[in-house]
Short mmCIF file of C-alpha atoms in Angstrom, two decimals:
data_model
loop_
_atom_site.label_atom_id
_atom_site.label_comp_id
_atom_site.label_asym_id
_atom_site.label_seq_id
_atom_site.Cartn_x
_atom_site.Cartn_y
_atom_site.Cartn_z
CA UNK E 2 210.54 148.43 -101.20
CA UNK E 3 209.89 148.29 -97.91
CA UNK E 4 210.98 145.20 -95.69
CA UNK E 5 208.65 143.04 -94.56
CA UNK E 6 209.79 142.90 -91.11
CA UNK E 7 209.77 146.76 -91.44
CA UNK E 8 206.22 147.23 -92.95
CA UNK E 9 204.98 144.74 -89.99
CA UNK E 10 206.44 146.16 -87.31
CA UNK E 11 205.49 149.28 -88.33
CA UNK E 12 201.56 148.18 -88.35
CA UNK E 13 202.57 146.73 -84.57
CA UNK E 14 204.22 149.97 -83.28
CA UNK E 15 201.33 152.23 -84.68
CA UNK E 16 198.95 149.90 -83.25
CA UNK E 17 200.44 149.99 -79.90
CA UNK E 18 200.75 153.59 -80.18
CA UNK E 19 197.27 154.19 -79.93
CA UNK E 20 195.40 151.52 -78.00
CA UNK E 21 196.50 150.15 -74.63
CA UNK E 22 196.62 146.22 -75.08
CA UNK E 23 197.46 144.16 -72.45
CA UNK E 24 200.50 141.26 -73.97
CA UNK E 25 198.16 138.65 -75.21
CA UNK E 26 196.04 141.05 -77.10
CA UNK E 27 199.35 142.26 -78.77
CA UNK E 28 200.01 139.28 -79.82
CA UNK E 29 196.82 137.75 -81.09
CA UNK E 30 196.88 141.23 -83.28
CA UNK E 31 200.13 140.21 -84.47
CA UNK E 32 199.21 136.54 -85.46
CA UNK E 33 196.46 138.18 -87.61
CA UNK E 34 198.17 140.72 -89.82
CA UNK E 35 197.38 139.79 -93.05
CA UNK E 36 200.47 140.36 -95.31
CA UNK E 37 201.35 140.23 -98.67
CA UNK E 38 204.11 138.42 -100.18
CA UNK E 39 203.75 139.58 -103.81
CA UNK E 40 207.04 141.31 -104.05
CA UNK E 41 208.77 140.52 -101.44
CA UNK E 42 210.21 136.92 -102.30
CA UNK E 43 212.13 135.85 -104.66
CA UNK E 44 211.43 132.30 -106.59
CA UNK E 45 214.14 131.79 -109.17
CA UNK E 46 213.93 127.84 -108.47
CA UNK E 47 210.76 127.98 -108.77
CA UNK E 48 209.48 131.05 -111.33
CA UNK E 49 205.84 129.16 -113.09
CA UNK E 50 204.47 129.04 -109.33
CA UNK E 51 202.23 132.24 -109.00
CA UNK E 52 200.43 133.90 -106.14
CA UNK E 53 196.07 133.55 -107.48
CA UNK E 54 196.91 130.80 -109.80
CA UNK E 55 193.38 129.76 -109.29
CA UNK E 56 192.39 133.12 -109.44
CA UNK E 57 190.62 132.58 -112.91
CA UNK E 58 190.01 128.67 -112.99
CA UNK E 59 188.91 128.14 -109.40
CA UNK E 60 188.58 131.59 -107.95
CA UNK E 61 187.06 129.95 -104.35
CA UNK E 62 190.14 127.71 -104.02
CA UNK E 63 191.77 129.07 -100.98
CA UNK E 64 188.95 129.81 -99.44
CA UNK E 65 187.30 126.00 -99.57
CA UNK E 66 190.64 124.71 -98.21
CA UNK E 67 190.43 127.36 -95.70
CA UNK E 68 187.74 125.96 -94.85
CA UNK E 69 188.08 122.23 -94.24
CA UNK E 70 191.27 122.87 -92.13
CA UNK E 71 189.38 125.36 -89.73
CA UNK E 72 186.84 122.81 -89.42
CA UNK E 73 189.42 120.07 -88.86
CA UNK E 74 191.69 121.88 -86.60
CA UNK E 75 188.85 123.11 -84.55
CA UNK E 76 187.77 119.86 -84.23
CA UNK E 77 191.02 118.61 -83.34
CA UNK E 78 193.56 121.63 -82.81
CA UNK E 79 196.71 118.73 -83.16
CA UNK E 80 195.71 118.48 -86.87
CA UNK E 81 197.37 122.09 -86.99
CA UNK E 82 200.96 120.19 -86.59
CA UNK E 83 200.14 117.04 -88.36
CA UNK E 84 199.17 119.43 -91.24
CA UNK E 85 202.21 121.63 -90.82
CA UNK E 86 204.69 118.30 -90.93
CA UNK E 87 202.50 116.54 -93.56
CA UNK E 88 203.70 119.76 -96.21
CA UNK E 89 207.39 119.37 -94.23
CA UNK E 90 207.83 115.58 -95.29
CA UNK E 91 206.45 116.24 -98.86
CA UNK E 92 208.58 119.01 -99.69
CA UNK E 93 211.89 117.35 -98.24
CA UNK E 94 211.58 114.17 -100.94
CA UNK E 95 211.14 114.51 -104.47
CA UNK E 96 210.23 118.39 -104.00
CA UNK E 97 206.88 119.94 -102.70
CA UNK E 98 204.83 117.64 -105.07
CA UNK E 99 202.25 116.16 -103.58
CA UNK E 100 204.16 112.12 -103.52
CA UNK E 101 204.21 111.44 -99.76
CA UNK E 102 200.30 111.49 -101.06
CA UNK E 103 200.22 108.50 -102.52
CA UNK E 104 199.50 105.27 -101.41
CA UNK E 105 200.70 101.76 -102.68
CA UNK E 106 199.19 97.93 -101.88
CA UNK E 107 202.44 96.94 -101.37
CA UNK E 108 203.67 99.45 -98.98
CA UNK E 109 206.45 100.61 -100.36
CA UNK E 110 205.52 104.88 -101.05
CA UNK E 111 206.97 107.26 -99.30
CA UNK E 112 204.50 107.30 -96.43
CA UNK E 113 205.90 103.73 -95.36
CA UNK E 114 209.45 105.48 -94.81
CA UNK E 115 211.29 104.74 -91.26
CA UNK E 116 211.52 109.14 -91.18
CA UNK E 117 207.79 109.69 -92.26
CA UNK E 118 206.22 107.13 -89.12
CA UNK E 119 203.74 109.03 -87.32
CA UNK E 120 202.91 111.35 -90.16
CA UNK E 121 199.23 112.38 -91.29
CA UNK E 122 196.39 114.78 -92.56
CA UNK E 123 195.48 112.85 -95.69
CA UNK E 124 191.99 112.38 -94.34
CA UNK E 125 192.18 116.52 -94.57
CA UNK E 126 193.44 116.88 -97.54
CA UNK E 127 191.33 114.39 -99.42
CA UNK E 128 188.58 116.35 -98.06
CA UNK E 129 189.73 119.29 -99.25
CA UNK E 130 190.07 117.67 -102.69
CA UNK E 131 186.85 115.94 -102.55
CA UNK E 132 185.03 119.62 -102.33
CA UNK E 133 187.52 120.99 -105.53
CA UNK E 134 186.86 118.44 -107.44
CA UNK E 135 183.21 119.03 -107.08
CA UNK E 136 183.49 122.65 -107.68
CA UNK E 137 186.52 122.70 -110.28
CA UNK E 138 187.56 119.09 -111.27
CA UNK E 139 190.93 118.68 -112.26
CA UNK E 140 192.06 121.57 -111.82
CA UNK E 141 193.56 122.36 -107.99
CA UNK E 142 196.98 120.10 -107.53
CA UNK E 143 197.00 118.06 -104.76
CA UNK E 144 200.44 119.88 -104.03
CA UNK E 145 199.38 123.21 -104.01
CA UNK E 146 196.37 121.60 -101.33
CA UNK E 147 199.43 120.42 -98.82
CA UNK E 148 200.95 123.58 -99.37
CA UNK E 149 197.41 125.87 -98.67
CA UNK E 150 196.17 123.73 -96.09
CA UNK E 151 200.30 123.90 -94.26
CA UNK E 152 199.35 127.78 -94.38
CA UNK E 153 195.76 127.97 -92.68
CA UNK E 154 196.78 125.44 -90.18
CA UNK E 155 199.48 127.89 -88.70
CA UNK E 156 196.74 130.70 -89.00
CA UNK E 157 194.05 128.43 -87.14
CA UNK E 158 196.62 128.12 -84.58
CA UNK E 159 197.35 132.14 -84.16
CA UNK E 160 200.43 131.76 -86.54
CA UNK E 161 201.06 134.43 -89.41
CA UNK E 162 199.12 134.32 -92.41
CA UNK E 163 201.58 134.67 -95.61
CA UNK E 164 200.60 134.21 -99.01
CA UNK E 165 200.87 131.18 -100.59
CA UNK E 166 202.43 131.04 -104.33
CA UNK E 167 200.44 127.86 -105.99
CA UNK E 168 200.66 126.25 -109.78
CA UNK E 169 202.25 123.10 -109.12
CA UNK E 170 201.69 119.88 -110.64
CA UNK E 171 201.66 116.88 -108.75
CA UNK E 172 203.99 113.94 -108.94
CA UNK E 173 203.89 110.60 -110.88
CA UNK E 174 205.97 108.34 -108.35
CA UNK E 175 206.54 108.02 -104.42
CA UNK E 176 209.14 105.31 -103.20
CA UNK E 177 209.85 105.00 -99.76
CA UNK E 178 213.43 104.71 -100.77
CA UNK E 179 213.74 108.30 -101.89
CA UNK E 180 212.40 109.33 -98.33
CA UNK E 181 216.00 107.67 -96.65
CA UNK E 182 217.34 111.23 -95.74
CA UNK E 183 214.85 112.68 -94.17
CA UNK E 184 216.19 115.46 -91.15
CA UNK E 185 215.65 112.85 -88.06
CA UNK E 186 215.36 113.46 -84.43
CA UNK E 187 218.70 111.47 -83.48
CA UNK E 188 220.75 113.54 -86.70
CA UNK E 189 223.78 115.78 -84.90
CA UNK E 190 223.92 119.42 -86.16
CA UNK E 191 226.41 119.11 -88.74
CA UNK E 192 224.11 116.63 -90.11
CA UNK E 193 221.22 118.56 -90.27
CA UNK E 194 222.67 121.87 -91.65
CA UNK E 195 224.01 119.72 -94.33
CA UNK E 196 220.14 118.08 -94.71
CA UNK E 197 218.54 121.94 -95.42
CA UNK E 198 221.67 123.31 -97.07
CA UNK E 199 221.05 120.56 -99.60
CA UNK E 200 217.58 121.90 -100.20
CA UNK E 201 218.62 125.11 -100.34
CA UNK E 202 217.84 126.73 -96.62
CA UNK E 203 219.73 128.45 -94.59
CA UNK E 204 220.69 128.18 -90.88
CA UNK E 205 217.97 130.43 -89.80
CA UNK E 206 215.24 128.33 -92.05
CA UNK E 207 216.63 125.08 -89.97
CA UNK E 208 215.92 127.01 -86.79
CA UNK E 209 212.56 128.49 -87.93
CA UNK E 210 210.89 125.21 -89.81
CA UNK E 211 212.91 122.87 -87.24
CA UNK E 212 212.24 123.78 -83.97
CA UNK E 213 210.18 126.96 -84.99
CA UNK E 214 207.37 124.51 -85.65
CA UNK E 215 207.52 122.42 -82.76
CA UNK E 216 205.98 125.28 -81.02
CA UNK E 217 202.61 123.16 -81.62
CA UNK E 218 202.20 119.88 -82.09
CA UNK E 219 203.57 116.53 -79.76
CA UNK E 220 205.77 113.54 -80.38
CA UNK E 221 205.91 109.77 -79.25
CA UNK E 222 207.62 109.22 -76.80
CA UNK E 223 209.54 106.52 -78.98
CA UNK E 224 211.37 109.53 -79.99
CA UNK E 225 212.71 110.51 -77.23
CA UNK E 226 213.06 107.61 -74.96
CA UNK E 227 217.22 106.88 -76.17
CA UNK E 228 217.76 110.07 -75.28
CA UNK E 229 216.18 109.89 -71.42
CA UNK E 230 218.23 106.16 -71.01
CA UNK E 231 221.25 108.05 -71.88
CA UNK E 232 220.33 110.91 -69.42
CA UNK E 233 221.02 113.35 -72.09
CA UNK E 234 223.50 116.48 -70.55
CA UNK E 235 221.44 118.91 -72.39
CA UNK E 236 217.62 118.37 -71.29
CA UNK E 237 217.72 120.41 -67.50
CA UNK E 238 217.48 117.76 -64.42
CA UNK E 239 214.27 118.96 -63.44
CA UNK E 240 212.88 118.77 -66.75
CA UNK E 241 214.14 115.61 -67.32
CA UNK E 242 212.37 114.15 -64.12
CA UNK E 243 209.38 115.56 -66.20
CA UNK E 244 210.01 113.69 -69.18
CA UNK E 245 210.78 110.52 -67.18
CA UNK E 246 207.34 110.70 -65.77
CA UNK E 247 205.88 110.96 -69.12
CA UNK E 248 207.88 108.34 -70.56
CA UNK E 249 209.20 105.78 -67.96
CA UNK E 250 211.62 103.23 -69.39
CA UNK E 251 209.80 99.93 -70.34
CA UNK E 252 206.44 102.11 -70.87
CA UNK E 253 204.12 102.55 -73.43
CA UNK E 254 206.28 104.37 -76.18
CA UNK E 255 203.14 105.59 -78.12
CA UNK E 256 202.00 108.08 -75.53
CA UNK E 257 202.14 111.62 -76.73
CA UNK E 258 203.57 114.20 -74.88
CA UNK E 259 203.63 118.05 -76.61
CA UNK E 260 206.58 119.32 -78.11
CA UNK E 261 206.43 122.83 -76.46
CA UNK E 262 205.39 121.77 -73.14
CA UNK E 263 203.77 125.46 -72.10
CA UNK E 264 201.90 126.47 -75.02
CA UNK E 265 201.56 123.19 -77.72
CA UNK E 266 198.35 124.22 -79.35
CA UNK E 267 199.47 128.19 -80.14
CA UNK E 268 201.80 129.45 -82.52
CA UNK E 269 204.30 131.49 -80.16
CA UNK E 270 207.99 131.79 -79.33
CA UNK E 271 207.78 129.69 -75.92
CA UNK E 272 209.50 126.77 -78.45
CA UNK E 273 212.96 128.88 -78.16
CA UNK E 274 212.65 129.60 -74.46
CA UNK E 275 212.69 125.87 -74.02
CA UNK E 276 215.46 124.88 -75.97
CA UNK E 277 217.55 127.73 -74.37
CA UNK E 278 216.31 126.63 -70.94
CA UNK E 279 216.81 122.76 -71.52
CA UNK E 280 213.61 122.10 -72.22
CA UNK E 281 213.80 120.73 -75.58
CA UNK E 282 211.77 117.53 -76.35
CA UNK E 283 213.50 115.83 -78.56
CA UNK E 284 217.04 116.03 -79.53
CA UNK E 285 217.17 117.56 -82.91
CA UNK E 286 216.07 120.84 -81.09
CA UNK E 287 218.35 120.37 -78.37
CA UNK E 288 221.51 120.58 -80.39
CA UNK E 289 220.21 123.49 -82.01
CA UNK E 290 220.98 125.59 -79.15
CA UNK E 291 224.63 123.88 -78.65
CA UNK E 292 225.92 125.46 -82.12
CA UNK E 293 227.15 128.85 -81.75
CA UNK E 294 225.49 129.97 -85.13
CA UNK E 295 222.44 128.57 -84.15
CA UNK E 296 222.21 129.78 -80.57
CA UNK E 297 222.34 133.30 -81.89
CA UNK E 298 219.49 133.08 -84.22
CA UNK E 299 217.32 131.58 -81.59
CA UNK E 300 218.67 134.20 -78.99
CA UNK E 301 217.36 137.02 -81.75
CA UNK E 302 214.12 136.16 -81.46
CA UNK E 303 214.35 136.19 -77.26
CA UNK E 304 216.02 139.74 -77.30
CA UNK E 305 213.09 141.26 -75.39
CA UNK E 306 213.59 143.40 -72.30
CA UNK E 307 212.04 141.12 -69.39
CA UNK E 308 213.72 143.53 -67.00
CA UNK E 309 211.41 146.17 -67.39
CA UNK E 310 207.91 145.46 -67.17
CA UNK E 311 206.87 148.97 -68.96
CA UNK E 312 208.93 147.76 -71.65
CA UNK E 313 207.80 144.75 -71.94
CA UNK E 314 204.82 144.30 -74.27
CA UNK E 315 205.64 146.56 -76.83
CA UNK E 316 209.46 144.84 -77.12
CA UNK E 317 207.88 140.72 -76.99
CA UNK E 318 205.78 142.13 -79.54
CA UNK E 319 208.48 143.39 -81.65
CA UNK E 320 210.50 139.97 -81.19
CA UNK E 321 206.93 138.55 -82.10
CA UNK E 322 206.89 140.26 -85.37
CA UNK E 323 209.97 139.35 -86.37
CA UNK E 324 209.62 135.43 -85.65
CA UNK E 325 206.24 135.51 -87.35
CA UNK E 326 207.69 137.38 -90.34
CA UNK E 327 210.91 135.25 -90.62
CA UNK E 328 208.80 131.84 -90.63
CA UNK E 329 206.30 132.76 -93.46
CA UNK E 330 209.46 133.38 -95.30
CA UNK E 331 210.73 130.53 -94.50
CA UNK E 332 207.67 128.58 -95.15
CA UNK E 333 207.20 129.93 -98.91
CA UNK E 334 211.26 129.34 -99.47
CA UNK E 335 210.42 125.32 -98.74
CA UNK E 336 207.86 125.32 -100.20
CA UNK E 337 209.58 126.10 -103.62
CA UNK E 338 211.95 123.34 -103.02
CA UNK E 339 211.78 121.26 -106.11
CA UNK E 340 208.31 122.22 -107.51
CA UNK E 341 207.07 120.75 -110.50
CA UNK E 342 205.21 122.73 -113.15
CA UNK E 343 203.68 122.93 -116.60
CA UNK E 344 204.04 119.32 -118.65
CA UNK E 345 206.58 118.23 -115.27
CA UNK E 346 203.12 116.56 -113.52
CA UNK E 347 199.89 116.21 -113.42
CA UNK E 348 196.58 117.29 -111.49
CA UNK E 349 195.76 114.16 -109.56
CA UNK E 350 191.77 113.51 -109.36
CA UNK E 351 191.87 111.89 -105.78
CA UNK E 352 195.42 112.79 -103.87
CA UNK E 353 196.56 109.16 -103.30
CA UNK E 354 196.75 107.84 -106.51
CA UNK E 355 197.88 108.94 -110.11
CA UNK E 356 195.92 109.48 -112.97
#
C-alpha cells in the first residue's frame, strides 16, 4: 500500500520535473491535489462511518455543502476559519454529533460554555441544511454537514482536499457543562497534551489541529491581554510591540487580530515559522515550541533547505506536501471522535433543535 504522503510527494516531484513553477504556483498545485483516503485510514473507533455514505440516498449532498461554503467564504474569507473551529469544538464535546448546533431558550446549551466564546458559522450550516432538506428531506445529518463544511472551508482557503467519511447521527442533548474541559488558550503544554490524548489524539495531532489550524483566522484581544500584561517572554520583543499596539492596555478587548500575521486567509506553513520566531499570537500556540517533542514536530515541517535558492522551491514543496497530508489525516481522525451512528442518534430536520 502506498503511503499517502509518498503518493502526494511523487505527484509533486513529477510536476516539478516536467514544468518550471514559481514557489507560489507549486504551493497552489499541492493544495489542489485531490487525494483519496478510502484505503489509507483506519476508523476502529467509528467503523460504521463510510466514504460516500450518501451516494445513493442524496448523491449531491457533498457538492451542495461545498457550494454553500464556497459562497460563504467568498463573501467573507474569515468564514473558513470559523467553520474549521466549529467542527473542532463540536468534536471535543460529546463527540462529532452536531450537539454544538442545538439552541435552548434558557441559554444552557454548549454554545454558551466559556470555551465556546466566539464560535460561529451556524448560519452557514443552517443554509446548507435548508438546501439539503429541500432535495433530500430527513437524510443528511447536521453532524455530517459540520464535518463536510470544515473540509470545504479548508479547500477554499487553498488547503488540502481530503475525503470525509460520513454517516454520523445527530446527538440528542446539548449541555454547556459538558464543554467545561475544552482546550483553552491559557492551558499549559501538559494540560493540552492531556486533553488531546483523552480524545485519542497524538502530539502531532495537537500541533496540526491546534497551531496548524491557526494558519487561518483571527482572535480577539481578550484572549491575549493577560500574556501582554504579563510581558510573556515567549513573544519576541519586536512582535510584542506590534501586538501591544493592536491591543493596548485598557483598550477594546473585542478588536480582532490575525492568528497568522503573515497570511491569515491562506492555508500554509507560516504559522509554524511564526511560533518558532516568537510570533505566536495566543499562548497555547507559543507554548508548543517550549516542549521538545512539539518543537521537533514543528521543526520537521520547516526542514526545507533555505540556504540554496535553487533547491528552495522543491524542498518547500515537499514540506507543504507533508503538512497537507498530515493535516488531512488529523482532521479525519478528529472527525471520528465519539461519533453516533445507526440508532444512537437521529437526523435532525433543523440543526438547532432535536426532532
